[in-house]
mmCIF file of C-alpha atoms in Angstrom:
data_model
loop_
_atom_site.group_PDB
_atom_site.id
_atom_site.type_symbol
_atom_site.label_atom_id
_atom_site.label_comp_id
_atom_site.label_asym_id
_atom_site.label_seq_id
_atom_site.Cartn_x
_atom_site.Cartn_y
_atom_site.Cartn_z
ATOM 1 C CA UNK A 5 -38.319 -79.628 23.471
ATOM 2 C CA UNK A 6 -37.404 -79.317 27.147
ATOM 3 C CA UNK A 7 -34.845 -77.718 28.789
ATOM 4 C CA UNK A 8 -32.822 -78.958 31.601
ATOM 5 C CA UNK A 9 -34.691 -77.241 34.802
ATOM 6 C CA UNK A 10 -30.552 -75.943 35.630
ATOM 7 C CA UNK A 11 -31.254 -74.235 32.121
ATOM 8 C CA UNK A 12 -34.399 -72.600 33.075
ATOM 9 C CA UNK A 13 -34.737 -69.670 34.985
ATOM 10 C CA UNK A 14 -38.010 -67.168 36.162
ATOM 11 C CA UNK A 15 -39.193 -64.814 33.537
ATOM 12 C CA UNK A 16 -41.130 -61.696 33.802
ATOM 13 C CA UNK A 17 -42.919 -59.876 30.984
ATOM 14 C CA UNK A 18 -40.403 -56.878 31.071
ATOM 15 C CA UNK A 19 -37.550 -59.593 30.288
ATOM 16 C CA UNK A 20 -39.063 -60.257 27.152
ATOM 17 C CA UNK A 21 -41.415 -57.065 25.834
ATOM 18 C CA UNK A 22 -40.320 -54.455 23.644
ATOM 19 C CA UNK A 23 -41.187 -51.031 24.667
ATOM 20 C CA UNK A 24 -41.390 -48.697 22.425
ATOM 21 C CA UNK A 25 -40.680 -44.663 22.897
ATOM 22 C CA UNK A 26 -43.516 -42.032 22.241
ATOM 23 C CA UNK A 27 -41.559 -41.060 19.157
ATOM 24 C CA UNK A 28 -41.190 -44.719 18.012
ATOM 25 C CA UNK A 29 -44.823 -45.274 18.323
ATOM 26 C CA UNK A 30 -45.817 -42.063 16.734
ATOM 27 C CA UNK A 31 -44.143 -43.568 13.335
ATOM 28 C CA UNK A 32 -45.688 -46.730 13.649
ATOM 29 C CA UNK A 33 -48.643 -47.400 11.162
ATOM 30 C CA UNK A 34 -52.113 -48.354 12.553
ATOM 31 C CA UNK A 35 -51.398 -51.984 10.745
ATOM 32 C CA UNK A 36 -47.925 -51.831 12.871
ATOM 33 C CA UNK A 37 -49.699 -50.462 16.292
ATOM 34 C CA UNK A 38 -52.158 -53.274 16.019
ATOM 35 C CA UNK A 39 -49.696 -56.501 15.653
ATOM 36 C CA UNK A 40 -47.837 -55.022 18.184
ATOM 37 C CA UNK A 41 -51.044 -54.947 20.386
ATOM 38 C CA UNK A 42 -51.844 -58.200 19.624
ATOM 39 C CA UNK A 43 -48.442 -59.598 19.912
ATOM 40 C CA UNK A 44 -47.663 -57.920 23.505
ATOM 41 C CA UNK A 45 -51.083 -59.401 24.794
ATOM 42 C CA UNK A 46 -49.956 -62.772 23.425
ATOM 43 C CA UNK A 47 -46.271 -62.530 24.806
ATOM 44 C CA UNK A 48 -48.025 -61.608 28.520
ATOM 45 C CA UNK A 49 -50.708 -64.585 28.216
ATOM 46 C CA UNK A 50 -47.761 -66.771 27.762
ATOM 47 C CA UNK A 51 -45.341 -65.344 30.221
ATOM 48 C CA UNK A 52 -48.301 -65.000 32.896
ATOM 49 C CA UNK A 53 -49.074 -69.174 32.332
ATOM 50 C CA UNK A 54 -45.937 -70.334 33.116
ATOM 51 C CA UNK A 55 -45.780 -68.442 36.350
ATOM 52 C CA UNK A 56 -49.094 -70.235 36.778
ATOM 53 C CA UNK A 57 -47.503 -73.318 36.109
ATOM 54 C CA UNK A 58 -44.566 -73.056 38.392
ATOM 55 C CA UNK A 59 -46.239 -71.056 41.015
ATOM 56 C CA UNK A 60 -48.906 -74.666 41.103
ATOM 57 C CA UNK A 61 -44.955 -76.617 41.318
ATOM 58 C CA UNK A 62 -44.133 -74.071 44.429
ATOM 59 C CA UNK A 63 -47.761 -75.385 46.028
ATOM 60 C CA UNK A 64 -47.177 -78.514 45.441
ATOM 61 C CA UNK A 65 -43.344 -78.416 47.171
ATOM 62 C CA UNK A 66 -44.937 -76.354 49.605
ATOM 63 C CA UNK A 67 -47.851 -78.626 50.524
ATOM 64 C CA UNK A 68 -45.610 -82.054 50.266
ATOM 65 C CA UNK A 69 -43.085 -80.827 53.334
ATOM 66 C CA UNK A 70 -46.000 -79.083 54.908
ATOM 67 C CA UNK A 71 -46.985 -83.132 55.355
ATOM 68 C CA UNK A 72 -43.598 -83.896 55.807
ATOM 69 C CA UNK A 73 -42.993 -81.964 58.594
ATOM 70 C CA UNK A 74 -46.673 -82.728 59.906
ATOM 71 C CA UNK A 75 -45.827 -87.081 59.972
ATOM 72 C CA UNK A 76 -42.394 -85.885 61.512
ATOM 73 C CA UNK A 77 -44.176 -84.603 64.611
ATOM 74 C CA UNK A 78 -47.077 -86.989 65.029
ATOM 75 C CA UNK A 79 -44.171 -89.788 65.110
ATOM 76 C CA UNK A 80 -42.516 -87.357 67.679
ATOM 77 C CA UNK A 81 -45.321 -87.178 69.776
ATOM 78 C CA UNK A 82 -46.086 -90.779 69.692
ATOM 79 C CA UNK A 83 -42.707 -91.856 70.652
ATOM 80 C CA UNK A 84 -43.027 -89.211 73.945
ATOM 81 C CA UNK A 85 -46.231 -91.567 74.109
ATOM 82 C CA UNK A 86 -45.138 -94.932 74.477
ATOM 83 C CA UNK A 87 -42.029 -93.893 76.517
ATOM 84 C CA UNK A 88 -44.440 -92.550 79.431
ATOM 85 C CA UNK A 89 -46.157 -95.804 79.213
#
């Protein structure tokens, strides 16, 4: 399933944890307080790879006008080149 990229939109662990208050925890089982462990480190493995993956798409953007921009001046400079000649 993917989303139209208009759809998607950055994500940070807070949008998507639950936090529980001291009171909240304090009536959780030890069963409950380890799935929710476990499920929290999942949720921020996940969230934390796809900033990996679209901070690699930034790089990439980054890198292709950085080239861009880099053939844009060498063709300047030769132009100012063969006008002198």
């Amino acid at each position: 399933l993917t989303w139209p990229s208009s759809l998607q939109v950055p994500v940070a662990f807070r949008d998507v944890a639950v936090f529980l208050s001291a009171e909240e925890w304090a009536e959780l089982a030890g069963w409950q307080k380890d799935l929710y462990r476990e499920v929290m480190a999942e949720t921020f493995q996940l969230v934390s790879s796809l900033v990996r993956k679209e901070g690699k798409k930034d790089r990439r953007k980054t890198r292709k006008k950085e080239e861009e921009n880099k053939e844009k001046r060498e063709r300047k400079k030769d132009g100012r080149k063969e006008k002198e000649v």
